[in-house]
Short mmCIF file of C-alpha atoms in Angstrom, two decimals:
data_model
loop_
_atom_site.label_atom_id
_atom_site.label_comp_id
_atom_site.label_asym_id
_atom_site.label_seq_id
_atom_site.Cartn_x
_atom_site.Cartn_y
_atom_site.Cartn_z
CA MET P 60 -0.77 -0.19 -0.21
CA SER P 61 1.24 3.31 -0.91
CA LEU P 62 0.95 6.71 1.18
CA VAL P 63 1.12 9.70 0.85
CA LEU P 64 0.77 12.54 3.34
CA GLY P 65 -0.89 15.99 3.21
CA ILE P 66 0.12 18.97 4.38
CA ASP P 67 -1.70 22.30 5.83
CA SER P 68 0.03 24.94 6.24
CA SER P 69 -2.75 27.47 7.66
CA THR P 70 -2.33 31.03 9.18
CA GLN P 71 -3.10 29.42 12.84
CA SER P 72 -1.06 25.82 12.48
CA THR P 73 0.42 23.09 10.89
CA LYS P 74 -2.01 19.94 9.99
CA ALA P 75 -0.77 16.68 8.57
CA LEU P 76 -2.49 13.34 7.56
CA LEU P 77 -1.12 10.57 6.33
CA VAL P 78 -3.67 8.77 3.59
CA ASP P 79 -3.77 5.71 1.45
CA ALA P 80 -3.01 6.84 -2.06
CA SER P 81 -5.25 4.53 -4.40
CA SER P 82 -8.02 5.11 -1.46
CA GLY P 83 -8.31 8.68 0.01
CA GLU P 84 -8.30 7.22 4.02
CA ILE P 85 -6.91 9.07 6.42
CA LEU P 86 -4.13 6.92 7.98
CA ASP P 87 -2.89 8.60 10.78
CA GLN P 88 -2.71 13.16 11.35
CA ARG P 89 -0.57 15.19 13.48
CA ARG P 90 -0.41 19.20 13.66
CA ALA P 91 1.17 22.38 15.37
CA ALA P 92 0.28 25.50 16.31
CA HIS P 93 2.31 28.94 14.38
CA PRO P 94 3.09 32.23 15.71
CA THR P 95 0.63 34.89 15.78
CA GLY P 96 0.10 37.56 13.50
CA THR P 97 0.17 39.31 10.62
CA GLN P 98 4.22 39.02 9.62
CA VAL P 99 5.82 35.45 10.90
CA ASP P 100 9.62 34.35 10.60
CA PRO P 101 9.12 31.76 7.83
CA THR P 102 11.46 29.31 9.39
CA ALA P 103 8.72 29.08 11.81
CA TRP P 104 6.13 27.76 9.98
CA LEU P 105 9.89 25.50 9.08
CA ASP P 106 9.59 24.19 13.10
CA ALA P 107 5.79 23.63 12.70
CA MET P 108 6.28 21.32 10.02
CA ARG P 109 8.63 19.65 11.03
CA GLU P 110 6.99 19.16 14.46
CA ALA P 111 3.27 18.46 12.46
CA THR P 112 5.19 15.42 10.45
CA ALA P 113 7.19 13.69 12.11
CA GLY P 114 6.74 9.61 12.13
CA LEU P 115 4.75 10.81 9.33
CA LEU P 116 6.97 12.20 6.33
CA GLU P 117 9.10 9.15 6.72
CA ARG P 118 6.54 6.77 6.39
CA ALA P 119 5.12 8.11 3.12
CA ASP P 120 6.04 7.58 -0.71
CA ALA P 121 4.91 11.64 -1.45
CA VAL P 122 4.65 14.66 -0.31
CA ALA P 123 2.53 18.10 -0.68
CA VAL P 124 2.18 21.21 0.49
CA GLY P 125 -1.49 23.54 0.77
CA GLY P 126 -0.08 26.83 2.35
CA GLN P 127 -1.33 29.96 2.85
CA GLN P 128 -1.61 31.98 -0.38
CA HIS P 129 -0.34 35.52 -1.03
CA GLY P 130 2.41 35.73 2.18
CA MET P 131 5.01 37.45 1.22
CA VAL P 132 8.32 35.47 1.38
CA ALA P 133 11.77 37.86 0.60
CA LEU P 134 14.83 36.11 0.29
CA ASP P 135 18.12 37.73 -0.12
CA ARG P 136 21.37 36.08 -3.01
CA ASP P 137 22.25 33.90 -0.23
CA ASN P 138 18.77 32.38 0.26
CA GLN P 139 18.17 34.09 3.64
CA VAL P 140 14.60 35.58 4.31
CA VAL P 141 15.36 39.33 4.28
CA ARG P 142 12.40 39.99 6.88
CA ASN P 143 8.94 38.23 7.93
CA ALA P 144 7.32 37.06 5.90
CA MET P 145 3.89 39.64 5.22
CA LEU P 146 0.28 37.27 5.40
CA TRP P 147 -2.61 37.28 3.47
CA ASN P 148 -4.12 39.03 6.20
CA ASP P 149 -1.81 42.22 6.15
CA THR P 150 -3.56 45.22 5.37
CA SER P 151 -0.80 47.75 5.83
CA SER P 152 0.00 47.64 1.86
CA ALA P 153 -4.01 49.14 0.97
CA PRO P 154 -2.91 52.01 -0.38
CA GLN P 155 -0.44 50.08 -2.24
CA ALA P 156 -3.33 48.44 -4.33
CA LEU P 157 -5.01 51.43 -5.12
CA GLU P 158 -1.82 52.84 -6.72
CA LEU P 159 -1.30 49.88 -8.47
CA ILE P 160 -4.42 49.09 -10.07
CA ASP P 161 -4.78 53.12 -11.47
CA GLU P 162 -0.25 51.64 -12.94
CA LEU P 163 -2.06 48.49 -14.36
CA GLY P 164 -4.49 51.70 -16.52
CA GLY P 165 -7.68 50.84 -13.78
CA PRO P 166 -9.60 48.29 -12.28
CA GLU P 167 -10.57 46.63 -15.93
CA ALA P 168 -6.84 46.42 -16.83
CA SER P 169 -6.28 44.84 -13.42
CA ALA P 170 -7.95 41.90 -14.42
CA GLU P 171 -7.35 41.25 -17.49
CA LYS P 172 -3.72 41.42 -16.86
CA VAL P 173 -3.38 39.38 -13.94
CA GLY P 174 -6.57 37.55 -13.64
CA SER P 175 -8.14 39.75 -10.33
CA VAL P 176 -8.36 43.55 -9.27
CA LEU P 177 -5.84 43.88 -7.05
CA VAL P 178 -6.59 43.95 -3.30
CA ALA P 179 -4.02 44.78 -0.30
CA SER P 180 -4.35 40.78 0.10
CA PHE P 181 -1.75 40.52 -2.95
CA THR P 182 1.67 39.61 -3.24
CA GLY P 183 2.51 42.10 -4.90
CA THR P 184 1.69 45.17 -3.23
CA LYS P 185 3.78 44.41 -0.46
CA LEU P 186 6.25 44.40 -2.42
CA ARG P 187 5.48 47.33 -2.66
CA TRP P 188 5.00 48.54 0.47
CA MET P 189 8.70 47.32 1.18
CA ARG P 190 10.24 49.50 -1.96
CA ASP P 191 7.91 52.67 -0.22
CA HIS P 192 8.82 51.83 3.66
CA GLU P 193 11.68 49.42 4.10
CA PRO P 194 14.22 50.48 0.93
CA ASP P 195 17.01 48.96 2.23
CA ASN P 196 15.06 45.24 2.59
CA ALA P 197 13.73 46.24 -0.88
CA GLN P 198 17.32 45.90 -2.55
CA ARG P 199 18.65 43.31 -0.19
CA THR P 200 15.64 41.08 -1.79
CA ALA P 201 16.68 39.15 -4.66
CA SER P 202 14.04 36.73 -5.24
CA VAL P 203 10.20 36.49 -3.49
CA CYS P 204 7.85 33.00 -2.99
CA LEU P 205 5.10 32.41 -1.13
CA PRO P 206 4.26 30.41 1.81
CA HIS P 207 3.74 26.95 0.34
CA ASP P 208 7.14 27.59 -1.83
CA TYR P 209 9.47 28.46 1.13
CA LEU P 210 8.46 24.99 2.61
CA THR P 211 7.79 23.05 -1.14
CA TRP P 212 11.71 24.04 -1.01
CA HIS P 213 12.49 22.85 1.80
CA LEU P 214 10.95 19.42 2.16
CA GLY P 215 12.50 18.65 -1.35
CA ARG P 216 16.30 19.87 0.47
CA ARG P 217 16.41 23.06 -1.77
CA GLU P 218 16.77 21.60 -4.96
CA CYS P 219 14.65 24.15 -6.59
CA LEU P 220 12.19 27.04 -5.49
CA THR P 221 8.90 26.21 -7.60
CA THR P 222 5.49 27.26 -7.29
CA ASP P 223 2.07 25.61 -9.09
CA HIS P 224 0.57 27.90 -11.37
CA GLY P 225 -2.62 27.98 -8.48
CA ASP P 226 -0.36 29.60 -5.86
CA ALA P 227 1.12 31.85 -8.01
CA SER P 228 -2.28 33.18 -9.83
CA GLY P 229 -3.33 34.39 -6.71
CA THR P 230 0.39 37.14 -6.40
CA GLY P 231 -1.06 40.26 -8.89
CA TYR P 232 2.16 39.09 -10.62
CA TYR P 233 0.84 36.22 -12.97
CA SER P 234 -1.26 35.92 -16.47
CA THR P 235 -4.25 33.87 -16.03
CA ARG P 236 -4.85 34.15 -19.49
CA ASP P 237 -1.51 33.41 -20.56
CA ARG P 238 -0.12 30.74 -17.06
CA VAL P 239 3.11 32.48 -16.73
CA PHE P 240 4.51 34.83 -14.53
CA LEU P 241 4.92 38.21 -15.39
CA PRO P 242 8.72 39.23 -13.92
CA GLU P 243 8.10 42.74 -15.64
CA LEU P 244 5.32 43.50 -12.90
CA ALA P 245 7.06 42.03 -9.93
CA GLU P 246 10.69 44.26 -10.98
CA GLN P 247 7.20 47.35 -11.43
CA TYR P 248 5.93 46.65 -7.66
CA LEU P 249 9.21 45.84 -6.45
CA GLY P 250 11.13 49.16 -7.66
CA SER P 251 14.14 46.71 -8.67
CA GLN P 252 14.87 43.62 -10.82
CA VAL P 253 13.94 39.77 -8.38
CA ALA P 254 13.30 36.32 -9.60
CA VAL P 255 10.72 33.88 -8.67
CA PRO P 256 10.01 30.74 -8.61
CA ARG P 257 9.61 27.99 -11.73
CA ILE P 258 6.10 27.31 -12.12
CA ALA P 259 5.64 23.39 -11.67
CA GLU P 260 2.50 21.34 -13.54
CA PRO P 261 -0.31 20.34 -11.54
CA SER P 262 1.74 16.12 -11.15
CA GLU P 263 5.41 17.35 -11.53
CA ILE P 264 7.41 15.67 -8.99
CA VAL P 265 9.77 18.53 -7.81
CA GLY P 266 12.35 17.12 -5.51
CA THR P 267 12.76 14.52 -2.92
CA THR P 268 13.33 14.81 0.77
CA ALA P 269 16.14 13.14 2.87
CA SER P 270 13.13 9.95 3.70
CA GLY P 271 13.24 9.65 0.10
CA ALA P 272 9.67 10.19 -0.51
CA LYS P 273 8.39 12.38 -3.73
CA VAL P 274 7.86 15.90 -3.51
CA ALA P 275 4.47 17.17 -5.38
CA ALA P 276 4.54 20.96 -6.68
CA GLY P 277 2.00 21.79 -3.53
CA THR P 278 -0.47 24.63 -4.29
CA GLY P 279 -2.17 27.69 -2.44
CA ASP P 280 -4.71 26.83 0.51
CA ASN P 281 -7.87 27.54 -1.39
CA MET P 282 -6.90 25.36 -4.53
CA ALA P 283 -6.17 21.88 -2.17
CA ALA P 284 -9.43 21.94 -1.02
CA ALA P 285 -10.52 22.11 -4.25
CA LEU P 286 -9.24 19.62 -4.60
CA GLY P 287 -9.44 17.62 -1.06
CA MET P 288 -12.85 17.68 -1.94
CA SER P 289 -12.99 16.78 -6.08
CA LEU P 290 -15.06 19.69 -7.26
CA GLU P 291 -15.97 19.40 -10.46
CA PRO P 292 -17.32 21.99 -13.22
CA GLY P 293 -20.62 22.55 -11.90
CA ASP P 294 -20.36 22.50 -8.51
CA VAL P 295 -19.57 25.22 -6.08
CA CYS P 296 -17.21 25.47 -3.18
CA VAL P 297 -19.63 27.27 0.20
CA SER P 298 -17.47 28.06 3.20
CA ILE P 299 -19.11 29.71 5.93
CA GLY P 300 -15.94 30.75 8.87
CA THR P 301 -15.15 33.89 10.30
CA SER P 302 -16.33 35.29 6.98
CA GLY P 303 -17.52 33.21 3.88
CA VAL P 304 -16.12 32.01 1.03
CA ALA P 305 -17.67 30.92 -2.73
CA SER P 306 -15.60 28.95 -5.25
CA ALA P 307 -15.94 27.06 -8.43
CA VAL P 308 -13.81 25.16 -11.23
CA SER P 309 -13.67 26.81 -14.33
CA THR P 310 -12.58 24.95 -17.29
CA LYS P 311 -12.11 29.48 -18.53
CA SER P 312 -9.35 31.89 -17.08
CA VAL P 313 -11.91 34.60 -15.01
CA HIS P 314 -11.70 38.07 -15.36
CA ASP P 315 -13.86 40.71 -13.43
CA LYS P 316 -13.48 44.16 -13.88
CA THR P 317 -15.74 45.13 -10.32
CA GLY P 318 -12.85 43.14 -8.81
CA GLY P 319 -16.31 41.19 -6.73
CA VAL P 320 -14.60 37.72 -8.20
CA THR P 321 -11.30 37.02 -7.60
CA GLY P 322 -9.61 34.70 -10.77
CA PHE P 323 -7.42 32.32 -9.54
CA CYS P 324 -6.36 28.74 -11.21
CA ASP P 325 -6.86 25.67 -9.48
CA ALA P 326 -4.78 22.81 -9.21
CA THR P 327 -5.42 20.83 -12.16
CA GLY P 328 -5.14 23.13 -14.62
CA ASN P 329 -8.28 24.40 -14.66
CA TYR P 330 -9.39 27.64 -12.95
CA LEU P 331 -11.12 28.83 -9.10
CA PRO P 332 -12.74 31.69 -9.24
CA LEU P 333 -14.27 32.84 -5.75
CA ALA P 334 -16.15 35.91 -4.20
CA CYS P 335 -15.97 36.30 -0.90
CA THR P 336 -18.39 37.72 2.33
CA LEU P 337 -17.49 39.74 5.28
CA ASN P 338 -19.54 37.91 7.37
CA GLY P 339 -20.29 34.89 7.56
CA ALA P 340 -20.38 32.01 10.75
CA LYS P 341 -20.13 34.92 13.20
CA VAL P 342 -23.77 36.38 12.40
CA LEU P 343 -24.59 33.03 14.22
CA ASP P 344 -22.76 33.73 16.69
CA PHE P 345 -24.39 37.40 17.06
CA ALA P 346 -27.98 35.90 16.58
CA ALA P 347 -26.98 32.94 19.28
CA ASN P 348 -25.66 36.27 22.03
CA MET P 349 -29.11 38.51 21.23
CA LEU P 350 -31.05 35.53 22.28
CA GLY P 351 -29.27 33.88 24.72
CA VAL P 352 -28.96 30.34 23.53
CA ASP P 353 -25.82 28.34 22.21
CA HIS P 354 -26.34 27.25 18.85
CA GLN P 355 -28.35 24.20 18.72
CA GLN P 356 -30.64 26.24 21.01
CA LEU P 357 -30.12 28.06 17.69
CA ALA P 358 -30.92 25.88 14.66
CA GLU P 359 -34.42 24.64 17.29
CA LEU P 360 -35.58 27.93 16.81
CA ALA P 361 -34.83 27.85 13.32
CA LEU P 362 -35.99 25.38 12.31
CA ALA P 363 -38.97 25.72 14.29
CA GLY P 364 -39.46 28.96 11.98
CA THR P 365 -42.18 28.88 8.32
CA PRO P 366 -39.67 30.29 5.74
CA GLY P 367 -40.12 33.82 4.96
CA ALA P 368 -39.97 34.38 8.79
CA HIS P 369 -43.46 35.78 8.91
CA GLY P 370 -41.82 38.53 6.56
CA VAL P 371 -38.64 38.93 8.77
CA THR P 372 -35.38 39.86 7.44
CA LEU P 373 -32.19 39.88 8.21
CA LEU P 374 -29.47 41.86 6.20
CA PRO P 375 -26.32 40.31 7.40
CA TYR P 376 -23.84 43.25 6.87
CA LEU P 377 -22.40 43.02 10.35
CA ASP P 378 -18.97 44.28 9.54
CA GLY P 379 -19.38 46.41 6.50
CA GLU P 380 -20.06 44.00 2.92
CA ARG P 381 -17.28 42.92 0.25
CA THR P 382 -19.98 40.89 -2.01
CA PRO P 383 -21.92 43.35 -2.59
CA ASN P 384 -18.87 46.21 -1.85
CA ARG P 385 -20.46 47.82 1.02
CA PRO P 386 -17.66 48.35 2.79
CA ASN P 387 -19.64 51.40 5.48
CA ALA P 388 -22.84 49.43 5.63
CA LYS P 389 -24.40 47.59 8.72
CA GLY P 390 -26.47 45.08 9.57
CA GLN P 391 -30.57 45.55 9.63
CA PHE P 392 -33.66 43.57 10.43
CA TYR P 393 -36.79 44.31 8.84
CA GLY P 394 -40.11 43.46 9.31
CA ILE P 395 -40.39 43.01 13.03
CA THR P 396 -43.91 43.17 14.64
CA THR P 397 -45.73 42.73 17.66
CA THR P 398 -46.13 39.42 17.01
CA THR P 399 -42.99 38.69 16.35
CA SER P 400 -41.43 35.61 17.23
CA ARG P 401 -38.09 34.04 19.13
CA GLU P 402 -38.15 31.72 16.06
CA ASP P 403 -38.78 34.39 13.12
CA ILE P 404 -36.14 36.06 13.78
CA ALA P 405 -33.64 32.57 14.24
CA ARG P 406 -34.95 31.96 11.15
CA ALA P 407 -34.59 35.09 9.25
CA VAL P 408 -31.04 35.34 10.64
CA VAL P 409 -29.95 31.58 9.11
CA GLU P 410 -31.80 32.97 6.09
CA GLY P 411 -30.32 36.51 5.76
CA LEU P 412 -26.55 34.39 5.76
CA LEU P 413 -27.35 31.94 3.89
CA CYS P 414 -28.90 34.77 1.36
CA SER P 415 -25.61 36.39 1.93
CA MET P 416 -23.69 33.39 0.93
CA ARG P 417 -26.26 33.25 -2.78
CA ASP P 418 -25.40 36.32 -3.91
CA ALA P 419 -22.06 35.25 -3.67
CA ILE P 420 -22.18 31.94 -5.63
CA GLU P 421 -23.97 34.45 -8.59
CA ALA P 422 -21.10 36.43 -8.71
CA LEU P 423 -19.55 33.01 -9.54
CA GLN P 424 -22.23 32.23 -11.49
CA ARG P 425 -21.89 35.28 -13.24
CA ALA P 426 -18.65 35.46 -14.21
CA THR P 427 -18.09 31.86 -15.08
CA GLY P 428 -21.73 31.39 -17.03
CA VAL P 429 -21.43 28.23 -15.57
CA THR P 430 -24.99 27.20 -13.70
CA THR P 431 -24.09 25.82 -10.28
CA GLU P 432 -25.40 21.79 -9.83
CA ARG P 433 -24.21 20.96 -6.56
CA VAL P 434 -22.85 22.71 -3.71
CA LEU P 435 -20.46 21.31 -0.65
CA LEU P 436 -20.98 23.49 2.35
CA ILE P 437 -17.89 23.31 4.96
CA GLY P 438 -17.20 25.48 7.46
CA GLY P 439 -17.88 25.76 11.44
CA GLY P 440 -21.10 27.54 10.32
CA ALA P 441 -22.39 24.66 8.18
CA LYS P 442 -22.16 22.43 11.36
CA SER P 443 -25.57 24.15 12.69
CA GLU P 444 -28.37 21.49 11.19
CA ALA P 445 -30.29 24.75 10.56
CA VAL P 446 -27.98 26.06 8.02
CA GLN P 447 -27.77 22.52 6.61
CA LYS P 448 -31.74 22.13 6.43
CA ILE P 449 -32.64 25.28 5.31
CA ALA P 450 -29.56 26.34 2.45
CA PRO P 451 -31.11 23.94 -0.31
CA THR P 452 -33.50 26.42 -0.22
CA ILE P 453 -32.12 29.61 -0.52
CA PHE P 454 -29.29 28.09 -3.03
CA GLY P 455 -31.73 26.15 -5.22
CA ALA P 456 -29.49 23.26 -5.56
CA PRO P 457 -28.73 19.74 -3.75
CA VAL P 458 -26.26 21.26 -0.52
CA VAL P 459 -23.80 17.64 0.12
CA VAL P 460 -22.30 18.75 4.24
CA PRO P 461 -19.42 16.56 3.67
CA LYS P 462 -18.22 15.02 7.03
CA ALA P 463 -14.14 15.73 6.77
CA SER P 464 -12.94 19.12 8.10
CA GLU P 465 -9.44 18.66 6.54
CA PHE P 466 -9.73 19.39 3.33
CA VAL P 467 -6.19 21.57 2.34
CA ALA P 468 -4.18 18.86 3.21
CA LEU P 469 -6.65 16.65 2.20
CA GLY P 470 -5.97 18.25 -1.50
CA ALA P 471 -2.38 18.17 -0.69
CA ALA P 472 -2.63 14.76 0.07
CA ARG P 473 -4.46 13.83 -3.46
CA GLN P 474 -1.99 15.98 -4.93
CA ALA P 475 1.25 13.85 -3.17
CA ALA P 476 -0.64 10.71 -4.58
CA TRP P 477 -1.16 11.75 -8.48
CA ALA P 478 2.23 13.16 -8.85
CA LEU P 479 3.19 9.86 -7.10
CA SER P 480 1.37 7.65 -9.77
CA GLY P 481 2.49 9.41 -13.04
CA GLU P 482 -1.12 9.56 -14.02
CA ALA P 483 -3.11 11.76 -16.45
CA GLU P 484 -5.68 12.68 -14.37
CA PRO P 485 -5.70 12.19 -10.25
CA PRO P 486 -6.72 9.95 -7.94
CA GLN P 487 -10.92 9.35 -8.01
CA TRP P 488 -11.64 9.55 -4.03
CA GLY P 489 -14.68 11.83 -4.22
CA VAL P 490 -16.13 12.62 -0.82
CA HIS P 491 -16.05 10.18 2.21
CA ASP P 492 -19.15 10.23 4.77
CA ALA P 493 -21.40 12.56 3.46
CA GLN P 494 -24.77 13.83 4.43
CA THR P 495 -26.86 15.52 1.06
CA TYR P 496 -29.63 17.77 1.11
CA GLU P 497 -32.51 18.36 -0.47
CA GLY P 498 -35.55 21.46 0.22
CA THR P 499 -37.93 23.16 -2.12
CA TYR P 500 -36.49 27.08 -3.55
CA SER P 501 -37.97 29.07 -0.72
CA GLU P 502 -38.93 32.45 -3.21
CA GLN P 503 -40.51 34.04 0.13
CA ALA P 504 -37.40 34.68 1.12
CA VAL P 505 -34.59 35.31 -1.58
CA ALA P 506 -37.15 38.27 -1.99
CA GLN P 507 -37.72 39.99 0.74
CA TYR P 508 -33.57 39.50 1.19
CA GLU P 509 -33.31 41.33 -2.23
CA SER P 510 -36.16 43.71 -1.93
CA LEU P 511 -33.93 44.63 1.72
CA ARG P 512 -30.19 44.85 -0.20
CA ASP P 513 -31.23 46.74 -2.90
CA ALA P 514 -33.58 49.32 -1.32
CA THR P 515 -30.56 50.00 1.31
CA GLU P 516 -27.68 49.83 -1.43
CA HIS P 517 -27.70 53.83 -1.92
CA PHE P 518 -27.32 55.04 2.16
CA ASP P 519 -24.30 54.96 4.22
CA GLU P 520 -24.01 53.99 8.19
CA PHE P 521 -25.84 56.95 9.12
CA GLY P 522 -29.40 56.61 7.05
CA GLN P 523 -28.26 59.07 4.31
CA GLU P 524 -27.64 58.56 0.55
CA SER P 525 -24.46 58.24 -0.25
#
């Protein structure tokens, strides 16, 4: 039996899964914590990877890393780290993002050139920030790579610095249409010449560990998660965590000039456009706290309610919103009367959250032209029984809820198994231990939400027309 190791190097921790290469069965797993903060010494990830893979890597025939996207790892001419890595959630470079959009010719030109309208999370904006704020470090930087690239390089005993198309597509200096790096953009952002990793193909072997395991190309975390769930065209993955993310596999490059959809590549040779919301599971946290119940009781109240919640509607923009782009918006309840019940409130909360995610799904459909045939629902919010059962009535499609949770590590393991096999396609593992939910489309609930959303489009947090 061949064994493969999938590594998820996320913002908070490293998770490692030892998996049967033929079936996808998880045989063993470990994890190790990362330092907190938005700027981290990359060598800390190496320490965590060694801890999480101890006793597992030696048993593996192949290994791959799924890493947090966008982080800037700057290396000098001796391949030593220049400064702490700036992570995806470091928003210091927000002014630089706007500056670079203008340099590229505006939002539409940015989307056409690199597949996305640049935002502060993208690696290229961090290069410009370093040029502006740390010119000495910018001059010392000879090459730049991503977190998964750095770890893959060390796993393969630093044979060659490589990346993959999926993670490269989140840098801001890669063409999703032509599937190549644009080194002239990286140089423009940094203000001096800088080397980028070689792009490996999805099933390529890029090195060998000290124990003899083959090292696959690895990818970004969103791409690895899609691979772990075996997403196919027509599938949409909805992840309800602190924020919400909807992603879908597309066979064509996506270029959304509105910036609502980021046009990434995936880890198979296709594309993985994503749309994000700012308000995910924390909407359920808010409601549970407001009603004085735990999450199970909140779900019970929502399921005891009526579709459409007797006219009560929640616009769940508690912390502003990104899809649609309304950063100054606030959450709103509408339709409350003296007869409104706790069940109505709970139902409106769940429906409002899911309608917000429906907006993200529809943004993907507009960008790709692909009809949603099935939704895979993951993340902390997906554990709610009410979310599971109400979701198909809002999305208008069957909803599959997998029991497994470590999809990034599982996807990295699937990529390692693919590289090990030498086959043209990744192994068919499928989604194990999943529950499928179906339901009648709730036209009333969706119509109420859309009416409230559209009616408040031009008003800021003070209720004044913007």
